[in-house]
XYZ file of C-alpha atoms in Angstrom:
538
model
C -64.322 -37.938 93.142
C -61.185 -40.107 93.070
C -60.537 -42.930 90.596
C -57.201 -44.752 90.131
C -55.460 -42.081 92.183
C -56.714 -39.297 89.902
C -59.414 -36.637 89.972
C -62.507 -38.020 88.245
C -65.276 -35.735 87.040
C -68.306 -37.517 85.523
C -69.417 -36.321 82.071
C -71.871 -33.437 82.700
C -74.134 -34.227 79.718
C -75.342 -30.610 79.747
C -75.306 -30.015 75.997
C -72.002 -28.126 75.978
C -69.957 -28.066 72.826
C -66.324 -29.166 72.892
C -64.883 -25.730 73.699
C -67.186 -25.194 76.675
C -66.801 -28.745 77.953
C -63.026 -28.735 77.673
C -62.743 -25.363 79.426
C -64.664 -26.693 82.420
C -62.716 -29.947 82.674
C -59.329 -28.269 82.251
C -60.158 -25.804 85.034
C -61.289 -28.666 87.274
C -58.105 -30.650 86.571
C -60.120 -33.709 85.515
C -57.806 -36.697 85.201
C -54.868 -35.095 87.018
C -53.155 -37.243 89.661
C -53.809 -36.370 93.281
C -50.953 -34.797 95.210
C -48.997 -36.564 97.910
C -51.336 -35.015 100.489
C -54.359 -36.445 98.670
C -55.598 -33.065 97.467
C -55.983 -31.897 93.828
C -52.895 -30.347 92.241
C -54.774 -27.698 90.270
C -56.030 -27.172 86.721
C -54.511 -28.476 83.504
C -52.028 -26.407 81.525
C -51.265 -27.066 77.831
C -47.813 -28.368 78.714
C -49.069 -30.742 81.420
C -51.896 -32.093 79.280
C -49.696 -32.602 76.201
C -47.163 -34.465 78.352
C -49.868 -36.652 79.926
C -51.336 -37.629 76.538
C -47.895 -38.404 75.099
C -47.147 -40.721 78.033
C -50.087 -43.027 77.257
C -48.521 -46.354 76.309
C -50.811 -47.011 73.349
C -50.149 -43.545 71.905
C -46.976 -44.076 69.870
C -47.070 -40.657 68.199
C -47.946 -38.394 71.115
C -49.565 -35.010 70.578
C -48.129 -31.690 69.485
C -48.077 -28.979 72.146
C -49.428 -26.457 69.657
C -52.459 -28.677 69.074
C -53.240 -28.784 72.802
C -52.762 -25.024 73.071
C -55.484 -24.542 70.460
C -57.923 -26.462 72.669
C -57.382 -23.890 75.411
C -57.809 -20.868 73.122
C -61.010 -19.071 72.139
C -61.348 -20.201 68.537
C -63.372 -22.513 66.348
C -60.754 -25.262 66.302
C -62.094 -28.614 67.410
C -60.398 -31.913 68.154
C -59.541 -34.813 65.864
C -61.078 -38.278 66.385
C -57.661 -39.681 67.277
C -57.138 -37.087 70.010
C -60.686 -37.567 71.317
C -59.653 -41.080 72.220
C -56.596 -39.968 74.183
C -58.428 -37.109 75.910
C -61.121 -39.576 76.960
C -58.408 -41.743 78.500
C -57.185 -38.746 80.505
C -60.617 -37.603 81.711
C -61.651 -41.217 82.325
C -58.638 -41.800 84.601
C -57.679 -44.956 82.647
C -60.877 -46.646 83.765
C -62.545 -48.566 80.935
C -66.147 -47.710 81.789
C -65.359 -44.072 82.540
C -63.292 -43.774 79.369
C -66.218 -44.997 77.273
C -68.507 -42.470 78.929
C -66.075 -39.650 78.221
C -65.506 -40.875 74.660
C -69.251 -40.599 74.072
C -69.431 -37.177 75.733
C -66.430 -35.732 73.843
C -67.693 -37.084 70.520
C -71.084 -35.494 71.154
C -69.486 -32.211 72.178
C -67.333 -32.155 69.040
C -70.407 -32.861 66.901
C -72.201 -29.923 68.519
C -69.209 -27.684 67.832
C -69.196 -28.782 64.199
C -72.923 -28.098 63.890
C -72.524 -24.668 65.458
C -69.778 -23.718 63.017
C -71.947 -24.881 60.115
C -74.804 -22.726 61.355
C -72.463 -19.739 61.612
C -71.447 -20.140 57.989
C -75.099 -20.261 56.923
C -76.285 -17.294 58.995
C -73.046 -15.280 59.023
C -73.231 -15.062 62.814
C -70.209 -14.733 65.106
C -68.907 -17.229 67.573
C -70.283 -15.276 70.506
C -73.854 -15.119 69.169
C -74.095 -18.650 67.782
C -76.856 -20.713 69.383
C -75.769 -23.891 71.074
C -77.314 -27.062 69.782
C -79.152 -28.809 72.614
C -78.182 -32.352 73.455
C -81.453 -34.236 73.060
C -82.185 -37.826 72.313
C -83.795 -36.895 68.988
C -81.373 -35.099 66.648
C -82.488 -31.674 65.531
C -82.391 -30.428 61.996
C -78.885 -28.979 62.148
C -77.400 -31.492 64.508
C -74.915 -34.008 63.145
C -76.004 -37.607 63.833
C -73.615 -39.185 66.267
C -71.970 -42.461 65.511
C -72.655 -44.969 68.282
C -69.638 -45.336 70.524
C -68.513 -48.900 71.037
C -66.618 -50.160 74.029
C -62.970 -49.119 74.045
C -60.470 -51.825 74.861
C -57.708 -50.101 76.803
C -55.320 -52.878 75.788
C -55.521 -51.637 72.154
C -56.192 -54.791 70.164
C -54.620 -54.704 66.709
C -57.122 -54.007 63.958
C -57.368 -56.135 60.866
C -55.470 -54.642 57.926
C -55.622 -55.322 54.210
C -53.041 -57.740 52.904
C -50.371 -57.090 50.344
C -46.657 -56.435 50.101
C -47.124 -52.643 50.271
C -49.276 -52.855 53.410
C -46.965 -55.340 55.129
C -43.886 -53.284 54.292
C -45.478 -50.088 55.589
C -46.386 -51.944 58.786
C -42.681 -52.654 59.374
C -42.112 -48.892 59.493
C -45.274 -47.813 61.323
C -45.999 -50.560 63.880
C -44.229 -50.962 67.186
C -41.447 -48.847 68.597
C -39.523 -46.376 66.451
C -36.333 -48.199 67.423
C -37.326 -51.669 66.223
C -36.237 -51.469 62.586
C -33.043 -49.423 63.178
C -32.109 -51.809 65.986
C -32.561 -54.879 63.761
C -30.420 -53.353 61.002
C -27.702 -52.498 63.503
C -27.931 -55.936 65.107
C -27.601 -57.691 61.742
C -24.459 -55.767 60.854
C -23.015 -56.381 64.317
C -23.707 -60.115 64.001
C -21.882 -60.246 60.667
C -18.966 -58.382 62.246
C -18.734 -60.881 65.096
C -18.979 -63.776 62.647
C -16.187 -62.303 60.506
C -14.036 -62.030 63.628
C -14.667 -65.703 64.444
C -13.744 -66.702 60.870
C -10.626 -64.543 60.983
C -11.523 -62.266 58.071
C -12.302 -59.136 60.092
C -8.793 -57.813 59.300
C -6.847 -59.627 56.598
C -4.342 -58.664 53.912
C -3.031 -60.203 50.701
C -0.241 -59.337 48.247
C -1.586 -58.410 44.830
C 0.168 -59.404 41.610
C 1.708 -55.920 41.312
C 3.288 -56.238 44.765
C 0.764 -54.052 46.630
C -0.354 -55.404 50.007
C -4.088 -54.792 50.324
C -6.241 -54.743 53.478
C -9.593 -56.395 52.639
C -10.920 -57.256 56.105
C -14.680 -57.127 56.690
C -14.388 -54.500 59.425
C -12.250 -52.329 57.124
C -15.009 -52.067 54.508
C -17.135 -48.929 55.149
C -19.872 -50.222 52.850
C -20.441 -53.102 55.290
C -19.739 -51.401 58.617
C -20.357 -47.641 58.611
C -23.164 -47.966 56.073
C -25.192 -50.603 57.943
C -24.277 -49.639 61.508
C -24.723 -45.852 61.226
C -26.236 -44.535 58.000
C -29.075 -47.007 57.424
C -30.309 -47.073 61.057
C -30.439 -43.263 61.003
C -32.262 -43.351 57.658
C -34.892 -45.743 58.954
C -35.317 -43.727 62.157
C -36.038 -40.557 60.149
C -38.469 -42.342 57.816
C -40.349 -43.907 60.733
C -40.619 -40.582 62.568
C -41.797 -38.778 59.424
C -44.319 -41.484 58.559
C -45.783 -41.416 62.067
C -46.055 -37.619 61.980
C -47.818 -37.633 58.616
C -50.306 -40.422 59.384
C -51.296 -39.373 62.888
C -50.804 -35.610 62.903
C -49.885 -33.791 59.703
C -52.457 -35.435 57.459
C -55.276 -34.906 59.939
C -54.565 -31.182 60.148
C -55.373 -30.711 56.470
C -58.593 -32.715 56.470
C -62.099 -31.574 57.212
C -63.716 -32.942 60.366
C -65.869 -35.365 58.379
C -62.868 -36.755 56.475
C -60.616 -37.396 59.460
C -62.368 -40.628 60.414
C -61.642 -42.010 56.926
C -58.035 -40.799 56.883
C -56.616 -44.265 57.559
C -58.598 -45.798 54.702
C -57.444 -43.087 52.289
C -53.817 -43.640 53.278
C -54.210 -47.393 52.758
C -55.515 -46.766 49.247
C -52.424 -44.665 48.488
C -50.211 -47.536 49.662
C -52.066 -50.106 47.595
C -51.785 -47.884 44.518
C -47.980 -48.293 44.750
C -48.071 -52.071 45.201
C -46.403 -52.719 41.838
C -43.531 -50.412 42.774
C -42.955 -52.421 45.964
C -42.968 -55.691 44.027
C -40.553 -54.307 41.422
C -38.151 -53.156 44.131
C -38.519 -56.477 45.945
C -37.588 -58.458 42.838
C -34.654 -56.194 41.964
C -33.198 -56.178 45.487
C -33.792 -59.785 46.514
C -33.503 -61.588 43.193
C -30.893 -59.573 41.285
C -28.934 -57.559 43.858
C -29.104 -60.468 46.298
C -29.231 -63.886 44.644
C -27.872 -63.164 41.146
C -25.092 -60.870 42.372
C -24.068 -63.351 45.074
C -23.877 -66.168 42.520
C -21.864 -64.097 40.048
C -19.552 -62.245 42.432
C -19.096 -64.778 45.242
C -20.348 -68.303 44.564
C -18.966 -68.974 41.062
C -15.507 -67.477 41.791
C -15.289 -69.511 45.005
C -16.247 -72.724 43.236
C -13.918 -72.106 40.282
C -11.165 -70.592 42.439
C -10.752 -67.747 39.935
C -12.314 -64.308 39.541
C -12.306 -61.092 37.519
C -13.475 -58.989 40.460
C -11.284 -57.300 43.040
C -10.520 -59.734 45.908
C -12.467 -58.917 49.074
C -13.269 -60.504 52.407
C -15.726 -62.850 50.668
C -13.300 -64.296 48.118
C -10.063 -64.060 50.093
C -10.183 -67.850 50.358
C -9.200 -68.044 46.675
C -5.879 -66.323 47.402
C -5.395 -67.430 51.016
C -7.190 -70.758 51.542
C -5.279 -71.151 54.794
C -7.429 -68.387 56.323
C -10.916 -69.135 54.981
C -12.170 -72.382 53.484
C -14.494 -72.394 50.490
C -17.540 -73.867 52.333
C -17.189 -71.316 55.155
C -16.878 -68.478 52.628
C -19.996 -69.639 50.766
C -22.093 -69.748 53.933
C -20.824 -66.416 55.260
C -21.258 -64.553 51.974
C -24.757 -66.035 51.538
C -25.785 -64.666 54.943
C -24.162 -61.305 54.214
C -25.880 -60.895 50.833
C -29.240 -61.986 52.247
C -28.892 -59.330 54.938
C -27.714 -56.746 52.401
C -30.502 -57.385 49.887
C -33.192 -57.287 52.587
C -31.801 -54.050 54.000
C -31.697 -52.413 50.586
C -35.251 -53.514 49.855
C -36.326 -51.734 53.029
C -34.237 -48.719 51.996
C -35.994 -48.432 48.630
C -39.335 -49.080 50.345
C -38.561 -46.134 52.621
C -37.955 -43.982 49.539
C -41.317 -45.087 48.123
C -42.988 -44.126 51.404
C -41.349 -40.696 51.254
C -42.647 -40.268 47.701
C -46.125 -41.329 48.845
C -46.105 -38.802 51.690
C -45.035 -35.991 49.341
C -47.654 -36.927 46.756
C -50.359 -37.198 49.407
C -49.516 -33.760 50.794
C -49.483 -32.256 47.307
C -52.936 -33.671 46.535
C -54.369 -32.398 49.815
C -52.793 -28.988 49.260
C -54.148 -28.803 45.728
C -57.616 -29.815 46.944
C -57.484 -27.072 49.565
C -56.542 -24.549 46.900
C -59.332 -25.607 44.559
C -62.058 -25.239 47.186
C -60.616 -21.942 48.365
C -60.028 -22.954 51.988
C -57.217 -20.510 52.682
C -57.312 -21.263 56.382
C -55.308 -24.448 55.757
C -52.402 -22.781 54.001
C -50.386 -21.935 57.143
C -50.683 -25.589 58.160
C -49.505 -26.644 54.708
C -46.388 -24.483 54.946
C -45.368 -25.846 58.332
C -46.144 -29.450 57.427
C -44.457 -29.149 54.038
C -41.307 -27.722 55.614
C -41.166 -30.516 58.183
C -41.648 -33.178 55.509
C -38.985 -31.731 53.226
C -36.568 -31.518 56.135
C -37.107 -35.221 56.724
C -36.742 -36.024 53.025
C -33.523 -33.995 52.930
C -32.094 -35.870 55.920
C -32.958 -39.200 54.297
C -31.433 -38.122 50.974
C -28.189 -37.051 52.640
C -27.902 -40.351 54.514
C -28.574 -42.476 51.438
C -26.165 -40.547 49.193
C -23.501 -40.886 51.885
C -24.223 -44.628 51.870
C -23.753 -44.714 48.092
C -20.473 -42.811 48.513
C -19.285 -45.513 50.930
C -20.144 -48.181 48.346
C -18.362 -46.511 45.451
C -15.371 -45.405 47.518
C -14.797 -48.955 48.813
C -15.024 -50.330 45.288
C -12.547 -47.695 44.041
C -10.170 -48.480 46.913
C -10.070 -52.204 46.060
C -8.911 -51.316 42.547
C -6.384 -48.708 43.752
C -2.817 -49.054 45.008
C -3.603 -47.943 48.545
C -2.668 -50.486 51.263
C -5.833 -49.737 53.247
C -8.883 -47.486 52.918
C -7.726 -44.758 55.309
C -4.207 -44.540 53.863
C -5.670 -44.350 50.374
C -7.734 -41.276 51.306
C -4.860 -39.635 53.211
C -2.511 -40.040 50.244
C -5.108 -38.492 47.946
C -5.560 -35.499 50.271
C -1.783 -35.062 50.464
C -1.525 -35.224 46.683
C -4.016 -32.350 46.397
C -2.564 -30.122 49.128
C 1.131 -30.647 48.393
C 0.972 -31.068 44.611
C 2.363 -34.541 45.134
C 1.912 -37.427 42.703
C 1.054 -40.434 44.828
C 1.504 -42.768 41.858
C -1.930 -44.303 42.404
C -3.143 -46.162 39.337
C -6.397 -48.053 39.102
C -6.099 -51.826 38.700
C -8.188 -53.341 35.909
C -11.101 -54.940 37.777
C -14.820 -55.284 37.095
C -16.632 -53.128 39.685
C -20.397 -53.851 39.796
C -20.781 -51.751 42.965
C -20.263 -48.620 40.850
C -23.507 -49.419 39.016
C -25.562 -50.414 42.047
C -24.464 -47.329 43.990
C -25.441 -45.127 41.042
C -28.952 -46.616 41.111
C -29.188 -45.786 44.806
C -28.091 -42.174 44.237
C -30.420 -41.578 41.299
C -33.410 -43.043 43.139
C -32.774 -40.914 46.209
C -32.213 -37.685 44.305
C -35.369 -38.345 42.276
C -37.479 -38.442 45.434
C -35.951 -35.213 46.726
C -36.376 -33.430 43.386
C -39.997 -34.611 43.201
C -40.669 -33.152 46.634
C -38.941 -29.874 45.753
C -41.045 -29.525 42.603
C -44.373 -30.446 44.204
C -43.953 -28.337 47.329
C -41.650 -25.624 46.025
C -44.493 -23.316 44.990
C -44.904 -22.301 48.643
C -42.918 -19.097 49.108
C -42.009 -20.042 52.684
C -40.273 -23.177 51.468
C -38.339 -21.694 48.562
C -35.330 -20.441 50.502
C -34.829 -23.655 52.564
C -35.381 -25.803 49.474
C -32.745 -23.949 47.486
C -30.211 -24.523 50.251
C -31.134 -28.196 50.598
C -30.980 -28.660 46.819
C -27.513 -27.113 46.729
C -26.254 -29.596 49.329
C -27.819 -32.575 47.520
C -26.305 -31.365 44.244
C -22.884 -31.003 45.863
C -23.149 -34.523 47.283
C -24.081 -35.884 43.856
C -21.088 -34.169 42.231
C -18.783 -35.504 44.957
C -20.123 -39.011 44.371
C -19.593 -38.806 40.615
C -16.000 -37.515 41.015
C -14.801 -40.270 43.350
C -11.369 -41.431 42.104
C -11.739 -39.215 39.010
C -8.677 -37.061 39.796
C -5.994 -36.612 42.444
C -7.479 -34.733 45.378
C -11.095 -35.835 44.930
C -11.183 -36.745 48.629
C -10.803 -33.067 49.620
C -14.088 -32.229 47.897
C -15.603 -35.389 49.338
C -14.616 -34.582 52.929
C -15.762 -30.945 52.728
C -19.091 -31.978 51.215
C -19.573 -34.687 53.839
C -19.019 -32.136 56.621
C -21.559 -29.733 55.114
C -24.060 -32.557 54.667
C -23.519 -33.733 58.249
C -24.298 -30.237 59.505
C -27.430 -30.336 57.354
C -28.641 -33.375 59.280
C -28.932 -31.140 62.362
C -30.138 -28.004 60.562
C -31.700 -29.082 57.239
C -32.915 -25.587 56.338
C -29.525 -23.997 57.154
C -31.400 -21.224 58.948
C -30.739 -19.434 62.247
C -32.935 -20.375 65.177
C -34.826 -17.075 65.124
C -35.902 -17.648 61.511
C -37.213 -21.140 62.299
C -39.206 -19.742 65.228
C -40.639 -17.054 62.963
C -41.870 -19.628 60.465
C -43.457 -21.688 63.223
C -44.982 -18.596 64.746
C -46.680 -17.700 61.465
C -48.231 -21.145 61.181
C -51.402 -22.494 62.748
C -52.156 -26.122 63.469
C -55.387 -27.884 64.171
């Protein structure tokens, strides 16, 4: 039968469990598109089915190939409620009525598989000798009551969610495309760059009282360009990908069949438990780092035409009023600090989400250990390694961002004419035993303090994850290597401008950390395949 240009097979309703039903439908190629000649193209393969499910528009996470492969294998692994929905879409050929019929049939088949496995545990029977539970209108003694299946809206209407700052913040990371948040951060920084170019402060110099000509243009400041245009978008992309994996795949693998339906509610409770942390971060970032810092560092000096801070693109109007007027500087700096404080709130919120994911995994792993379900341990190792790789990538990106902040602040107080020349002179001083004569000017540098808070917060999340998940022997070697890189980055941050030649250590560490973004475990490809091969997913 053909429906929407695909092969449609009606639900057989023959009392088969999920394994039997899926085997028949996969062999029949149910839901596969017809060929150009109008004939069937053949049965499903794991690769084809995984690709078809991942291409469903409403499925933002997709499905892991290993998960689909388990459906094809002779084992007791079933299917999660989330994947039942997508498989019903495939077998139902994207027809609403047919999808509802298949959703009912697959849910019933999964319930029969669950009942059969429960009977096997009671009787000690094998998979081959287990009796199949008949599909009758009256549930038998060992049959799991089926939840009535409601009509599925293929347009995927958004469900009502609890309110609160934690829930709304998490929705920014988890709803919509993975590119939305990184794109907005990049767009905001680009808009500020264009605005600075219009105002003429994108590249501007002034002569300091000691005769040094300093470049303080907006586009020359790595803490406003490289940080917001490269590092933060990458950070948010990693957090979003890791959050989606944990909510829709990793977490479900470690839950029993009966708990998977309530997985979303349990995750929401974890978010709400951290609501005070979100509010604390919101107040610190918006009120203090945003409003109070803008008033103290930008507004008051501009109004009084005097300052104790190092001149920058925001206060250049005090020294060169011919370039930037005071009203224009006030408006531009207000927009810049609003953008900065909002971005850093989202950054700290991302760190809280990473902490929540680690804590959630640790609790599930500990619960598995207490009940003695050793079958879940391979899943825990694979999931834990993937999560720690993501946490490591995020930590590297944030520490690099803090390095940009502190390095820019140190440059403004140095005798270097521009940021690049300042670093080159320091490298030359280390390699050629040359005294570049650089002496720090006496300025107040609040960015040193704020960047330190960023580094300590990030390292705390990574250390927490290493402690909670480090008891798994498969993770110990990768975690030691990741910890060494994070420690080296922290030392490099602390030693910025501490001695001549600090930039050599900084550059070498940055290169190692950049490589770690591509290979967080610092392992050869064959070792990574071995770890994945030893793991099982459900």
